[in-house]
Amino acid sequence: MSGRAPYYITTPIYYVNDAPHVGHAYTTIACDVLARFKRLDGFDVKFLTGTDEHGQKVQKSAENFGTTPQALADKNSQNFRDLAALLNISNTDFIRTTEPRHIKAVQAVWQKLLDNGDIYLGSYKGWYSVRDEAYYGEDELTERNGQRFAPTGAPVEWVEEPSYFFKLASYGEKLLKLYEEQPDFIMPSGKRSEVISFVKTGLRDLSVSRTTFDWGVKVPGDEKHVMYVWLDALVNYITAIGYPETGEGTDFARYWPADLHMVGKDILRFHTVYWPAFLMAAGLPLPRRVFAHGWWTVEGEKMSKSLGNVVKPQELLDTYGLDQTRYFLLREIPFGNDGDFSKRAMMQRINGELANDYGNLCQRVLSMIQKYHEGKVPQPDALTDADNTLLGAAAGMLDSVRAELNNQAFNKALDAIWRVVGDANRYVDEMAPWTLRKTDQVRLGTVLYNLADVIRQLAIMTQPFMPDSSARILDQLVIPADQRGFGDLLTAKLVPGTPLPAPQPAFPRYVAPEAEETK
RNA sequence: GGCACUGUAGCUCAGCGGUAGAGCAGGGGACUCAUAAGCCCUUGGUCGCGUGUUCAAAUCACGCCAGUGCCA
């Protein structure tokens, strides 16, 4: 019952058939940064991630492994839970589509769609790819050695079975109206255009049940059918906030509609066409935004199992460190674009921006306080224009970062913070405390105080991106745990006279192993 | 095949009607508090190609070439 405004953000639920890789880490970290930012900015944040566990693929994998789908799901779901812990993710819930709460929610949604007249029993005939969990038209397929393949390269099989259909075709106009009236519903804008042109070509009714396997949520009243995995999966976003309980005082009432569904560009259509259509049919409000981010290549090449260049999150953390990895992923490319992960780029970011710019700024200032001021926070005196310019830049940081993050522009947000890092480094050189030390003790105290306080503000601002490292910097400034929010930026200034510990470098330089010799 | 988007310094990109910009990389310098970091200066581009509109075009229009995405 706080007065704080709610903010609800979700990652996709990850398919238990996949092994966690850097792509999963990327999506989740991006959401984590936003969740942490919103919390520090005073919001009551609900942050959901989890796993998608039903479907024919999982059933088949389980058979191959000689185990049950549930056992496979249990094991692989844990991998994603571990990943979140490894990445220091601050999710408030972790949903699994095999949980009773979810099955109850999905069946309730189904009933709503049925009551609304949007589901009918028909029969499905066509080509289906188990691997893609998708249907294809005859004209989309290619044939090799008697086997037909989808454009994705996945084999397809002829399926002919009774199936329930969702009247997606009748939602085309409503969806186009949604994209029109809520231009930020799909971001980035290029992706929005793609979805609009897709919907404009006309939608077909969607087969939403299958009878050829049974690893899924049963259709109420017709248990030969299990629901289409995407109908099942998408509902997770409302399961987690207690659907079908939607009355006053429920989590649903408080947190829905979601502020942001973060997705990879491969599942954009499901989230911007099917999902809003389902919600409309169920009479529920629509999420405020779906943001589709891009893919990472590795050293210029597409990540793939066959190339053997799939980047495992654990390897990145072992090599570069958690906060360094979090920083790199969000700093290197404009969010929404594809990006390339290269050792060289990683090293340049870590050494150039973290170690040299930011880390060294902290180290040089704290060292001077240690040497010139007996390790105690100095007493500031009258401010000069130069002081006010620096302090003004720091004071403007929050607004800039907030504005950028409201558009998921992580790289620009970091850029805004680093402009102040640069200002502070220049200020050190211009003020030359090592000279003031011999000429003007009062001025020296003011300069060092300003710098230390700007570092305090910088560290508060970098918390969402690099929680551990930022905390270490704040610890070195002896900032109490309850004075690290954005509300404290300008009000909880450093207290002169506070003794500070001996400084420790916040971001070590990355030195490549000897392997470089092969060049 | 259709519809989009992109093509600007070695690299990544910003600029989107008024005589080319940033970061990184490269070169030089002054300093010394610091993680041999930081600071200052600097080399570098016929803005994919062509035609057109305009007093004036990376910037608008058309065509072409190259790449990418979505759809078929």
XYZ file of C-alpha atoms (C1' of nucleotides) in Angstrom:
591
model
C 0.000 0.000 0.000
C 2.687 2.447 -0.873
C 2.063 5.673 -2.683
C 4.603 4.720 -5.272
C 3.463 4.362 -8.848
C 3.485 0.810 -10.217
C 5.803 -0.278 -13.001
C 5.481 -3.712 -14.563
C 8.182 -5.078 -16.842
C 8.636 -8.559 -18.298
C 11.245 -10.593 -20.107
C 9.993 -13.231 -22.501
C 9.638 -16.614 -20.855
C 12.501 -18.707 -22.107
C 11.901 -21.991 -23.818
C 13.193 -24.901 -21.741
C 14.316 -26.649 -24.873
C 17.076 -24.060 -25.273
C 20.293 -23.730 -23.314
C 20.874 -20.255 -21.870
C 23.191 -18.130 -24.012
C 24.229 -14.518 -24.249
C 21.005 -13.591 -26.026
C 18.942 -14.616 -23.024
C 21.362 -12.792 -20.770
C 21.070 -9.659 -22.883
C 17.286 -9.459 -22.725
C 17.225 -10.136 -19.029
C 19.975 -7.673 -18.181
C 18.245 -4.935 -20.165
C 15.076 -5.499 -18.173
C 17.016 -5.602 -14.952
C 18.571 -2.214 -15.629
C 15.150 -0.711 -16.232
C 13.700 -2.400 -13.158
C 16.513 -1.153 -10.968
C 16.316 2.322 -12.447
C 12.594 2.553 -11.829
C 12.994 1.372 -8.243
C 15.642 3.985 -7.522
C 13.385 6.516 -9.210
C 10.617 5.741 -6.738
C 8.450 3.218 -8.562
C 6.921 0.064 -7.164
C 8.408 -2.393 -9.633
C 7.088 -5.780 -10.632
C 9.718 -7.560 -12.702
C 8.832 -10.919 -14.190
C 10.892 -13.561 -15.930
C 10.446 -17.310 -16.242
C 10.257 -20.316 -18.506
C 7.979 -21.595 -21.247
C 7.709 -25.339 -20.799
C 4.994 -26.851 -22.978
C 4.903 -27.927 -26.597
C 5.728 -30.728 -28.920
C 9.405 -29.885 -29.039
C 9.803 -30.390 -25.322
C 7.850 -33.619 -25.484
C 10.079 -34.905 -28.275
C 13.273 -33.862 -26.514
C 12.150 -35.627 -23.391
C 11.534 -38.786 -25.399
C 14.985 -38.517 -26.920
C 16.539 -38.169 -23.504
C 14.430 -41.011 -22.171
C 12.816 -38.827 -19.571
C 9.475 -37.169 -18.967
C 8.605 -33.694 -20.229
C 8.081 -32.555 -16.661
C 11.483 -33.805 -15.557
C 13.142 -32.139 -18.533
C 11.305 -28.919 -17.840
C 12.252 -29.002 -14.178
C 15.892 -29.413 -14.996
C 16.095 -26.818 -17.743
C 13.928 -24.267 -16.017
C 16.443 -24.335 -13.204
C 19.164 -23.388 -15.686
C 17.358 -20.134 -16.396
C 16.748 -19.496 -12.736
C 20.464 -19.994 -12.156
C 21.255 -17.631 -15.013
C 19.206 -14.884 -13.410
C 21.062 -15.344 -10.139
C 24.385 -15.380 -11.937
C 23.599 -12.092 -13.663
C 22.440 -10.417 -10.449
C 18.924 -9.992 -11.783
C 16.399 -8.353 -9.477
C 13.261 -10.076 -10.733
C 10.392 -10.190 -8.270
C 8.881 -13.382 -9.634
C 9.860 -16.356 -11.767
C 7.014 -18.014 -13.587
C 6.813 -21.500 -15.061
C 4.033 -22.362 -17.479
C 3.645 -25.749 -15.843
C 2.585 -24.204 -12.550
C -1.022 -24.644 -11.426
C -1.526 -20.863 -11.221
C -0.671 -20.601 -14.893
C -2.808 -23.478 -16.082
C -5.715 -21.934 -14.239
C -5.090 -18.553 -15.888
C -4.727 -19.950 -19.397
C -7.911 -21.941 -19.104
C -9.706 -18.867 -17.811
C -8.506 -16.879 -20.832
C -9.623 -19.671 -23.137
C -13.079 -19.576 -21.579
C -13.225 -15.796 -22.108
C -12.318 -16.130 -25.755
C -14.903 -18.869 -26.156
C -17.599 -16.831 -24.395
C -16.772 -13.917 -26.625
C -17.392 -16.086 -29.674
C -13.797 -15.905 -30.872
C -13.019 -19.597 -30.725
C -14.598 -22.248 -32.936
C -13.928 -25.873 -33.722
C -12.711 -26.580 -37.206
C -10.151 -28.776 -38.746
C -6.595 -27.991 -39.510
C -4.849 -29.238 -42.613
C -1.443 -28.060 -43.522
C 2.267 -28.077 -43.070
C 3.610 -27.720 -39.570
C 7.126 -27.366 -38.251
C 7.694 -28.795 -34.826
C 10.972 -26.966 -34.552
C 9.453 -23.551 -35.302
C 6.125 -24.239 -33.601
C 4.573 -22.684 -36.683
C 2.429 -23.471 -39.683
C 3.478 -22.815 -43.263
C 1.708 -22.473 -46.587
C 2.440 -24.814 -49.465
C 4.063 -22.057 -51.501
C 6.546 -21.223 -48.752
C 8.139 -24.653 -48.729
C 11.105 -26.106 -50.504
C 11.580 -29.785 -51.151
C 14.742 -31.862 -50.878
C 14.851 -35.652 -51.092
C 11.115 -35.925 -50.567
C 11.223 -33.885 -47.360
C 9.714 -30.422 -47.323
C 11.336 -27.568 -45.447
C 10.138 -24.259 -44.102
C 11.915 -21.041 -45.126
C 13.700 -21.278 -41.779
C 15.211 -24.566 -42.873
C 13.143 -26.575 -40.430
C 11.486 -29.756 -41.690
C 7.694 -29.639 -41.887
C 5.143 -32.382 -41.739
C 1.601 -32.662 -43.064
C -0.894 -32.318 -40.292
C -4.587 -32.964 -40.562
C -6.579 -32.896 -37.398
C -9.501 -31.291 -35.641
C -8.451 -27.950 -34.208
C -9.916 -24.983 -32.460
C -9.390 -21.697 -34.186
C -9.130 -18.167 -32.876
C -10.825 -15.559 -35.050
C -7.694 -13.563 -35.591
C -8.838 -12.476 -39.045
C -11.504 -10.268 -37.533
C -8.947 -8.307 -35.479
C -6.958 -6.777 -38.323
C -8.661 -3.393 -38.258
C -8.595 -3.162 -34.490
C -4.902 -3.940 -34.446
C -4.145 -1.336 -37.084
C -6.105 1.162 -35.043
C -4.025 0.215 -32.004
C -0.741 0.807 -33.856
C -2.100 4.103 -35.088
C -3.374 5.409 -31.783
C -0.507 4.101 -29.687
C 2.542 4.780 -31.840
C 4.913 3.713 -29.078
C 3.230 0.338 -28.709
C 5.867 -1.222 -30.942
C 9.442 -0.063 -30.711
C 11.784 0.593 -32.320
C 9.776 2.301 -35.041
C 11.253 0.264 -37.866
C 9.800 -2.843 -36.302
C 6.472 -1.092 -35.980
C 6.388 -0.521 -39.720
C 7.061 -4.171 -40.356
C 4.229 -5.298 -38.156
C 1.827 -2.812 -39.726
C 2.636 -4.003 -43.211
C 2.251 -7.595 -42.104
C -1.188 -6.966 -40.618
C -2.236 -4.969 -43.673
C -1.678 -7.980 -45.894
C -4.514 -9.663 -44.027
C -4.677 -12.042 -41.095
C -5.902 -15.610 -41.116
C -7.650 -17.307 -38.240
C -5.177 -18.974 -35.960
C -5.183 -22.637 -35.063
C -4.964 -22.667 -31.282
C -5.147 -26.312 -30.334
C -3.507 -29.597 -31.243
C -4.414 -33.231 -30.728
C -1.238 -34.983 -31.858
C 0.613 -34.567 -28.589
C -0.462 -33.903 -25.049
C 2.304 -31.888 -23.359
C 0.336 -28.719 -22.890
C -2.589 -27.085 -21.184
C -5.786 -29.058 -21.771
C -8.634 -27.312 -23.524
C -11.439 -27.007 -20.971
C -14.229 -29.427 -21.836
C -12.344 -31.132 -24.652
C -9.284 -32.736 -23.194
C -8.155 -34.406 -26.373
C -6.884 -30.943 -27.277
C -3.967 -29.066 -25.802
C -3.587 -25.369 -26.412
C -1.262 -23.814 -28.954
C 1.974 -22.995 -27.187
C 1.870 -19.297 -27.920
C -1.576 -18.811 -26.439
C -0.310 -20.705 -23.425
C 2.950 -18.784 -23.218
C 1.689 -15.241 -23.680
C -0.800 -15.538 -20.867
C 2.098 -15.877 -18.413
C 2.276 -12.097 -18.241
C -1.104 -11.937 -16.545
C -0.816 -15.203 -14.648
C 1.973 -13.685 -12.635
C -0.247 -10.889 -11.410
C -3.003 -13.197 -10.319
C -5.313 -13.490 -13.329
C -8.185 -14.405 -13.314
C -8.502 -12.448 -10.060
C -8.862 -8.920 -11.383
C -10.929 -7.094 -8.797
C -10.021 -4.089 -6.731
C -6.984 -4.590 -4.554
C -5.515 -7.401 -6.654
C -2.080 -7.360 -8.226
C -3.805 -7.450 -11.573
C -5.648 -4.241 -10.839
C -2.441 -2.644 -9.672
C 0.056 -3.744 -12.310
C -1.907 -4.331 -15.502
C -1.439 -3.226 -18.209
C 2.269 -3.984 -18.253
C 4.501 -1.029 -18.975
C 6.923 -2.995 -21.085
C 7.253 -6.419 -22.654
C 10.851 -6.819 -23.705
C 11.291 -9.331 -26.526
C 13.798 -10.495 -29.088
C 12.941 -9.541 -32.642
C 12.116 -13.161 -33.513
C 9.009 -13.171 -31.350
C 7.772 -9.699 -32.184
C 4.760 -10.866 -34.118
C 3.442 -13.010 -31.332
C 3.609 -10.079 -28.959
C 2.293 -7.362 -31.215
C -0.357 -9.228 -33.211
C -1.526 -12.351 -31.415
C -1.178 -11.099 -27.856
C -3.130 -7.855 -28.234
C -5.779 -9.722 -30.209
C -6.129 -12.287 -27.435
C -6.365 -9.531 -24.870
C -8.980 -7.646 -26.861
C -10.996 -10.825 -27.136
C -10.692 -11.398 -23.404
C -11.780 -7.835 -22.737
C -8.505 -6.864 -21.081
C -6.392 -3.718 -21.457
C -3.336 -3.862 -23.711
C 0.300 -3.522 -22.660
C 1.789 -0.089 -23.103
C 4.812 -1.161 -25.078
C 6.548 -4.081 -26.748
C 10.213 -3.457 -27.446
C 12.082 -5.741 -29.841
C 15.829 -5.764 -29.460
C 18.368 -7.121 -31.918
C 20.798 -10.017 -32.063
C 24.455 -10.335 -31.229
C 26.951 -11.658 -33.691
C 30.328 -12.878 -32.475
C 33.463 -11.487 -34.060
C 31.345 -10.599 -37.086
C 29.714 -14.012 -37.432
C 26.244 -15.190 -36.627
C 26.053 -17.157 -33.425
C 25.175 -20.740 -34.114
C 25.631 -24.200 -32.738
C 27.121 -25.426 -36.001
C 29.791 -22.726 -35.968
C 30.425 -23.562 -32.349
C 30.654 -19.898 -31.418
C 27.709 -19.662 -29.079
C 28.709 -17.406 -26.215
C 27.852 -18.797 -22.820
C 27.084 -16.225 -20.160
C 29.254 -18.001 -17.609
C 32.302 -17.680 -19.882
C 31.785 -13.958 -20.242
C 31.509 -13.461 -16.521
C 34.588 -15.558 -15.858
C 36.603 -13.670 -18.429
C 35.441 -10.092 -18.057
C 33.392 -9.873 -14.878
C 29.667 -9.424 -14.363
C 29.365 -5.652 -14.260
C 31.775 -5.251 -17.149
C 29.632 -7.578 -19.212
C 26.419 -5.833 -18.233
C 27.999 -2.507 -19.149
C 29.339 -3.676 -22.479
C 26.097 -5.245 -23.658
C 24.127 -2.079 -23.063
C 26.803 0.436 -24.036
C 28.115 -1.026 -27.254
C 25.098 -0.659 -29.519
C 21.900 1.350 -29.766
C 19.254 -0.876 -28.183
C 17.108 -2.358 -30.934
C 19.993 -2.703 -33.377
C 21.984 -5.831 -33.950
C 25.463 -5.730 -32.513
C 28.752 -7.482 -32.713
C 30.485 -9.004 -29.753
C 34.220 -8.895 -30.201
C 37.056 -9.255 -27.749
C 38.572 -6.103 -29.073
C 35.440 -4.030 -28.541
C 34.920 -5.517 -25.113
C 38.441 -4.684 -24.100
C 38.188 -1.140 -25.379
C 35.029 -0.502 -23.412
C 36.345 -2.061 -20.239
C 39.744 -0.407 -20.296
C 38.828 2.861 -21.942
C 35.564 3.692 -20.247
C 35.378 1.671 -17.061
C 38.994 1.454 -15.927
C 40.460 4.654 -17.378
C 37.577 7.103 -17.376
C 35.337 6.119 -14.509
C 37.434 3.846 -12.296
C 40.499 5.992 -12.463
C 38.490 9.129 -11.747
C 37.363 7.571 -8.492
C 40.824 6.325 -7.689
C 42.653 9.594 -8.312
C 40.170 11.678 -6.342
C 39.952 9.307 -3.407
C 43.718 8.977 -3.348
C 44.133 12.733 -3.139
C 41.648 12.899 -0.304
C 43.654 10.211 1.397
C 46.978 11.938 0.869
C 46.030 15.582 1.141
C 43.183 15.414 3.629
C 44.025 12.599 5.986
C 41.352 10.465 4.383
C 38.506 12.644 5.574
C 35.786 14.247 3.462
C 36.973 17.859 3.016
C 35.049 20.972 3.960
C 33.844 22.945 0.905
C 33.961 26.726 0.768
C 32.743 29.348 -1.743
C 31.994 27.975 -5.224
C 33.453 29.325 -8.465
C 31.886 29.298 -11.924
C 33.900 26.224 -12.798
C 32.555 24.457 -9.730
C 29.005 25.360 -10.588
C 29.430 24.183 -14.150
C 30.564 20.763 -12.994
C 27.930 20.475 -10.292
C 25.274 21.643 -12.721
C 26.235 18.947 -15.212
C 25.970 16.334 -12.484
C 22.634 17.684 -11.332
C 21.246 17.403 -14.862
C 22.215 13.787 -15.248
C 19.103 12.192 -13.819
C 16.717 13.948 -16.191
C 18.796 12.988 -19.206
C 19.177 9.384 -18.168
C 15.507 9.073 -17.296
C 14.463 10.452 -20.663
C 16.751 8.054 -22.519
C 15.731 5.009 -20.522
C 12.070 5.777 -21.036
C 12.858 5.013 -24.663
C 15.056 2.045 -23.803
C 18.043 3.982 -25.171
C 20.565 2.402 -22.825
C 23.593 3.503 -24.791
C 22.505 7.137 -24.770
C 21.750 6.963 -21.063
C 25.271 5.732 -20.406
C 26.597 8.386 -22.721
C 24.908 11.042 -20.604
C 26.545 9.666 -17.466
C 29.935 9.438 -19.139
C 29.762 13.058 -20.222
C 29.855 13.923 -16.537
C 32.718 11.486 -15.991
C 34.589 13.415 -18.680
C 33.665 16.757 -17.134
C 34.981 15.582 -13.785
C 38.271 14.366 -15.247
C 38.777 17.685 -17.015
C 37.925 19.522 -13.826
C 40.646 17.624 -11.985
C 43.219 18.708 -14.547
C 42.025 22.285 -14.650
C 41.919 22.672 -10.891
C 45.201 20.808 -10.380
C 44.705 19.894 -6.729
C 48.381 18.873 -6.530
C 49.224 22.526 -6.973
C 46.461 23.856 -4.728
C 47.840 21.609 -2.067
C 50.855 23.872 -1.855
C 49.072 27.177 -2.418
C 45.504 27.181 -1.179
C 44.202 24.676 1.345
C 40.692 26.147 1.419
C 40.325 25.948 -2.326
C 41.802 22.459 -2.299
C 39.125 21.327 0.127
C 36.379 22.748 -2.045
C 37.687 21.114 -5.205
C 38.118 17.701 -3.635
C 34.745 17.916 -1.965
C 33.040 18.753 -5.257
C 34.775 15.866 -6.979
C 33.926 13.384 -4.277
C 30.320 14.446 -4.319
C 30.110 14.193 -8.096
C 31.532 10.684 -7.820
C 28.828 9.907 -5.282
C 26.212 11.042 -7.778
C 27.829 9.106 -10.600
C 27.888 5.938 -8.545
C 24.218 6.362 -7.655
C 23.440 6.767 -11.343
C 25.415 3.716 -12.431
C 23.744 1.424 -9.889
C 21.103 0.100 -12.311
C 23.778 -0.857 -14.832
C 26.502 -2.090 -12.517
C 25.028 -2.768 -9.095
C 28.034 -4.382 -7.409
C 30.721 -2.024 -8.646
C 28.605 1.017 -7.938
C 27.981 -0.225 -4.430
C 31.705 -0.610 -3.883
C 32.279 2.989 -4.904
C 29.493 4.179 -2.636
C 30.969 2.089 0.160
C 34.268 3.870 -0.304
C 32.440 7.143 0.182
C 30.701 5.678 3.246
C 27.241 6.381 1.867
C 24.573 4.723 4.031
C 22.432 2.114 2.281
C 19.335 4.265 2.670
C 20.917 7.252 0.923
C 21.556 5.692 -2.457
C 18.288 6.480 -4.235
C 17.760 9.130 -6.883
C 15.935 11.175 -4.287
C 19.244 11.461 -2.442
C 21.273 12.715 -5.413
C 21.070 16.376 -4.524
C 19.919 16.246 -0.912
C 22.169 13.732 0.818
C 25.492 15.423 0.095
C 28.721 14.090 1.548
C 29.306 15.007 5.165
C 32.608 16.876 5.690
C 34.891 15.198 8.200
C 33.648 11.684 7.474
C 36.634 9.313 7.513
C 37.000 7.312 4.299
C 38.710 3.956 3.855
C 41.827 3.570 1.715
C 40.691 3.548 -1.940
C 40.499 0.335 -3.944
C 40.280 0.344 -7.748
C 36.655 -0.154 -8.813
C 37.302 -1.474 -12.318
C 40.524 -3.371 -13.025
C 42.035 -3.152 -16.477
C 41.469 -6.207 -18.609
C 44.697 -7.790 -19.793
C 44.324 -10.413 -22.508
C 45.911 -13.782 -21.805
C 49.133 -14.793 -23.545
C 47.199 -16.444 -26.371
C 47.557 -13.194 -28.319
C 51.054 -14.246 -29.390
C 49.657 -16.317 -32.266
C 49.052 -13.205 -34.282
C 9.021 -11.091 -56.548
C 6.673 -6.983 -53.162
C 7.474 -3.368 -49.234
C 10.797 -1.049 -46.026
C 15.484 0.459 -44.087
C 20.724 1.373 -44.593
C 25.239 3.132 -47.512
C 29.192 9.894 -44.143
C 36.909 9.800 -41.581
C 40.702 3.101 -40.626
C 36.268 1.237 -37.152
C 31.286 2.323 -34.851
C 27.941 5.966 -35.789
C 25.507 11.315 -35.308
C 23.974 15.167 -38.633
C 18.779 15.122 -42.549
C 18.284 22.351 -46.912
C 22.873 27.009 -45.659
C 30.392 26.111 -47.129
C 31.535 18.196 -43.136
C 30.873 16.094 -36.864
C 31.635 12.632 -32.256
C 33.803 8.391 -29.854
C 37.595 4.793 -30.636
C 42.069 3.809 -33.375
C 46.711 6.796 -35.462
C 50.329 11.271 -34.586
C 52.302 15.306 -31.319
C 52.565 18.040 -26.554
C 52.329 19.813 -21.502
C 51.463 17.858 -16.596
C 51.967 14.155 -12.400
C 46.839 13.167 -8.194
C 45.783 8.214 -10.382
C 44.571 1.611 -12.633
C 51.762 3.743 -17.711
C 45.321 6.261 -16.328
C 43.707 11.606 -17.128
C 44.252 16.535 -19.924
C 45.442 19.578 -24.444
C 46.436 19.749 -29.723
C 46.275 17.041 -34.231
C 46.329 13.626 -39.183
C 42.171 11.802 -41.718
C 36.171 12.172 -45.787
C 34.948 14.201 -54.000
C 28.975 12.359 -47.234
C 27.616 4.677 -52.569
C 26.957 6.420 -58.081
C 24.131 9.495 -61.618
C 20.390 13.012 -63.028
C 17.099 16.658 -61.352
C 14.630 20.610 -57.888
C 16.797 24.976 -55.380
C 20.284 31.141 -54.725
C 22.115 26.827 -51.782
C 21.759 19.213 -51.076
C 24.863 14.056 -46.779
C 20.270 16.659 -46.158
C 14.516 16.880 -51.083
C 12.837 13.906 -55.900
C 13.822 10.141 -59.505
C 17.011 6.230 -61.346
C 21.016 2.850 -60.594
C 24.521 -0.093 -57.549
C 25.540 -2.614 -52.817
C 23.923 -4.506 -48.088
C 20.150 -5.744 -44.357
C 15.225 -6.660 -42.601
C 9.981 -7.991 -43.062
C 6.512 -10.304 -46.210
C 5.331 -13.655 -50.410
